[in-house]
Structure formats: structure tokens, C-alpha cells
């Protein structure tokens, strides 16, 4: 069954936010596991492409890397600041996405595969220190 993009993005977000695991998402949205994984991968690729586009867009470059012979007007400064804010927001979105992605991977590894990746909070001191 074909699902609208909005619903598939919602499903992937629920998995990445840890609200659902892959099997639960597949069951709830009536798709198979591969569809869930494909949409998660698609969102990752979009975030990566967005970040690359932001880094190559000359409007998003810091003012020091752009050369201009005319003096900077207040309007130019406002536009530069808006571009910088836009760039920083995209970087933050990407970082948040990565954090959710990696925490989901750790949770899946622990609960579904039985692999404990996280460091234990209480460790014994080693005798070599």
C-alpha cells in the first residue's frame, strides 16, 4: 500500500525519536521493515544534501569569505545575519537528527540485539593509574 510522503516522514520521525521501534512502525503504518528503513535512509540523505547545499550556497558563507568593494549597509548586514541564522538552524537540525539517529541505534542494539554499547556509569578504577 502506497503511503503519502507526509505519513512516511511522520513514521520515520517516530522511529528516530525513539517513540517506536522499526517493527512497531511497520505494523502501525502497515508497511514492511524495509520500507521503514528506506524512509529513514531517505531522510538521512535529505539532511546530508541540505547541509551540503548550505555549505556551497554563497549567500550562506560568512561575511569574511565574501569579497565586496562597497561598504556594508545595514540592510546587507541584516541579510547576512539572516543567512547565518538560517545556516546555523540547518546545522542544528542536522546535529539533532544525528543525535536521535545514534541514540536509536544504541537502543536497538541493546533491546533487539542484546548488545550493550553505552558505557556503564559506575566502573571500577584500574590498578594501572
mmCIF file of C-alpha atoms in Angstrom:
data_model
loop_
_atom_site.group_PDB
_atom_site.id
_atom_site.type_symbol
_atom_site.label_atom_id
_atom_site.label_comp_id
_atom_site.label_asym_id
_atom_site.label_seq_id
_atom_site.Cartn_x
_atom_site.Cartn_y
_atom_site.Cartn_z
ATOM 1 C CA UNK A 1 0.000 0.000 0.000
ATOM 2 C CA UNK A 2 1.398 3.368 -1.023
ATOM 3 C CA UNK A 3 1.539 5.887 1.805
ATOM 4 C CA UNK A 4 1.728 9.671 1.381
ATOM 5 C CA UNK A 5 5.145 11.231 1.940
ATOM 6 C CA UNK A 6 3.916 13.125 4.979
ATOM 7 C CA UNK A 7 2.866 9.912 6.713
ATOM 8 C CA UNK A 8 6.127 8.174 5.817
ATOM 9 C CA UNK A 9 8.123 11.118 7.209
ATOM 10 C CA UNK A 10 5.992 11.012 10.355
ATOM 11 C CA UNK A 11 6.735 7.299 10.694
ATOM 12 C CA UNK A 12 10.495 7.794 10.259
ATOM 13 C CA UNK A 13 10.468 10.652 12.764
ATOM 14 C CA UNK A 14 8.678 8.472 15.313
ATOM 15 C CA UNK A 15 11.371 5.817 14.925
ATOM 16 C CA UNK A 16 14.218 8.326 15.105
ATOM 17 C CA UNK A 17 12.702 9.976 18.171
ATOM 18 C CA UNK A 18 12.514 6.603 19.884
ATOM 19 C CA UNK A 19 8.723 6.618 20.072
ATOM 20 C CA UNK A 20 8.502 3.426 18.007
ATOM 21 C CA UNK A 21 10.936 0.726 17.034
ATOM 22 C CA UNK A 22 11.164 -0.437 13.432
ATOM 23 C CA UNK A 23 8.790 -3.384 13.904
ATOM 24 C CA UNK A 24 6.198 -1.254 15.698
ATOM 25 C CA UNK A 25 6.362 1.392 12.970
ATOM 26 C CA UNK A 26 5.986 -1.218 10.246
ATOM 27 C CA UNK A 27 2.955 -2.680 11.990
ATOM 28 C CA UNK A 28 1.310 0.658 12.806
ATOM 29 C CA UNK A 29 1.745 2.091 9.287
ATOM 30 C CA UNK A 30 1.052 -1.253 7.564
ATOM 31 C CA UNK A 31 4.346 -1.382 5.668
ATOM 32 C CA UNK A 32 7.267 -3.798 5.824
ATOM 33 C CA UNK A 33 10.535 -3.251 7.721
ATOM 34 C CA UNK A 34 12.412 -2.420 4.507
ATOM 35 C CA UNK A 35 10.037 0.475 3.816
ATOM 36 C CA UNK A 36 10.679 1.884 7.284
ATOM 37 C CA UNK A 37 14.450 1.540 6.808
ATOM 38 C CA UNK A 38 14.253 3.061 3.307
ATOM 39 C CA UNK A 39 12.423 6.145 4.617
ATOM 40 C CA UNK A 40 14.872 6.589 7.470
ATOM 41 C CA UNK A 41 17.729 6.389 4.965
ATOM 42 C CA UNK A 42 15.936 8.838 2.649
ATOM 43 C CA UNK A 43 15.551 11.394 5.446
ATOM 44 C CA UNK A 44 19.236 10.995 6.334
ATOM 45 C CA UNK A 45 20.227 11.608 2.716
ATOM 46 C CA UNK A 46 17.998 14.694 2.518
ATOM 47 C CA UNK A 47 19.562 16.114 5.676
ATOM 48 C CA UNK A 48 23.033 15.460 4.279
ATOM 49 C CA UNK A 49 22.149 17.074 0.934
ATOM 50 C CA UNK A 50 20.644 20.066 2.728
ATOM 51 C CA UNK A 51 23.823 20.517 4.732
ATOM 52 C CA UNK A 52 25.991 20.269 1.590
ATOM 53 C CA UNK A 53 23.780 22.767 -0.229
ATOM 54 C CA UNK A 54 24.059 25.164 2.682
ATOM 55 C CA UNK A 55 27.833 24.918 2.669
ATOM 56 C CA UNK A 56 28.053 25.660 -1.078
ATOM 57 C CA UNK A 57 25.459 28.461 -1.168
ATOM 58 C CA UNK A 58 27.371 31.778 -1.404
ATOM 59 C CA UNK A 59 24.589 33.608 0.474
ATOM 60 C CA UNK A 60 25.257 31.387 3.478
ATOM 61 C CA UNK A 61 29.001 31.945 3.606
ATOM 62 C CA UNK A 62 30.327 34.076 6.435
ATOM 63 C CA UNK A 63 30.917 37.737 5.507
ATOM 64 C CA UNK A 64 34.703 37.349 5.802
ATOM 65 C CA UNK A 65 34.781 34.821 2.949
ATOM 66 C CA UNK A 66 32.868 37.085 0.554
ATOM 67 C CA UNK A 67 34.691 39.935 -1.104
ATOM 68 C CA UNK A 68 32.944 43.196 -1.752
ATOM 69 C CA UNK A 69 34.230 46.606 -2.786
ATOM 70 C CA UNK A 70 31.243 48.555 -1.486
ATOM 71 C CA UNK A 71 30.650 49.437 2.142
ATOM 72 C CA UNK A 72 28.215 47.263 4.057
ATOM 73 C CA UNK A 73 24.781 48.802 4.544
ATOM 74 C CA UNK A 74 22.514 47.949 7.485
ATOM 75 C CA UNK A 75 20.264 46.067 5.067
ATOM 76 C CA UNK A 76 23.224 43.973 3.873
ATOM 77 C CA UNK A 77 24.176 43.240 7.448
ATOM 78 C CA UNK A 78 20.634 42.125 8.250
ATOM 79 C CA UNK A 79 20.625 39.832 5.199
ATOM 80 C CA UNK A 80 23.995 38.388 6.208
ATOM 81 C CA UNK A 81 22.759 37.736 9.726
ATOM 82 C CA UNK A 82 19.583 36.105 8.417
ATOM 83 C CA UNK A 83 21.652 33.853 6.175
ATOM 84 C CA UNK A 84 23.911 32.945 9.084
ATOM 85 C CA UNK A 85 20.910 32.170 11.303
ATOM 86 C CA UNK A 86 19.422 30.009 8.544
ATOM 87 C CA UNK A 87 22.711 28.147 8.194
ATOM 88 C CA UNK A 88 23.046 27.617 11.936
ATOM 89 C CA UNK A 89 19.453 26.395 12.197
ATOM 90 C CA UNK A 90 20.119 23.829 9.463
ATOM 91 C CA UNK A 91 23.292 22.694 11.207
ATOM 92 C CA UNK A 92 21.390 22.367 14.483
ATOM 93 C CA UNK A 93 18.648 20.374 12.766
ATOM 94 C CA UNK A 94 21.261 18.037 11.298
ATOM 95 C CA UNK A 95 23.009 17.638 14.655
ATOM 96 C CA UNK A 96 19.699 16.898 16.398
ATOM 97 C CA UNK A 97 18.843 14.384 13.702
ATOM 98 C CA UNK A 98 22.206 12.636 14.133
ATOM 99 C CA UNK A 99 21.737 12.545 17.907
ATOM 100 C CA UNK A 100 18.336 10.922 17.522
ATOM 101 C CA UNK A 101 19.678 8.517 14.939
ATOM 102 C CA UNK A 102 22.622 7.353 17.053
ATOM 103 C CA UNK A 103 20.568 7.067 20.227
ATOM 104 C CA UNK A 104 18.072 4.950 18.295
ATOM 105 C CA UNK A 105 20.883 2.739 17.029
ATOM 106 C CA UNK A 106 22.166 2.244 20.572
ATOM 107 C CA UNK A 107 18.662 1.466 21.831
ATOM 108 C CA UNK A 108 18.012 -1.004 19.003
ATOM 109 C CA UNK A 109 21.376 -2.670 19.581
ATOM 110 C CA UNK A 110 20.590 -3.059 23.274
ATOM 111 C CA UNK A 111 16.958 -4.168 23.097
ATOM 112 C CA UNK A 112 16.773 -6.133 19.870
ATOM 113 C CA UNK A 113 20.319 -7.453 19.514
ATOM 114 C CA UNK A 114 21.336 -7.679 23.165
ATOM 115 C CA UNK A 115 24.491 -5.623 22.625
ATOM 116 C CA UNK A 116 25.221 -3.081 25.371
ATOM 117 C CA UNK A 117 27.159 -0.225 23.771
ATOM 118 C CA UNK A 118 26.790 2.516 26.379
ATOM 119 C CA UNK A 119 29.481 2.933 28.971
ATOM 120 C CA UNK A 120 28.446 1.965 32.462
ATOM 121 C CA UNK A 121 28.245 4.916 34.863
ATOM 122 C CA UNK A 122 29.920 3.048 37.730
ATOM 123 C CA UNK A 123 33.236 1.487 36.790
ATOM 124 C CA UNK A 124 35.986 0.012 38.892
ATOM 125 C CA UNK A 125 39.216 2.005 38.958
ATOM 126 C CA UNK A 126 42.018 0.274 37.168
ATOM 127 C CA UNK A 127 45.162 -0.594 39.075
ATOM 128 C CA UNK A 128 47.409 0.964 36.426
ATOM 129 C CA UNK A 129 46.600 4.608 37.285
#
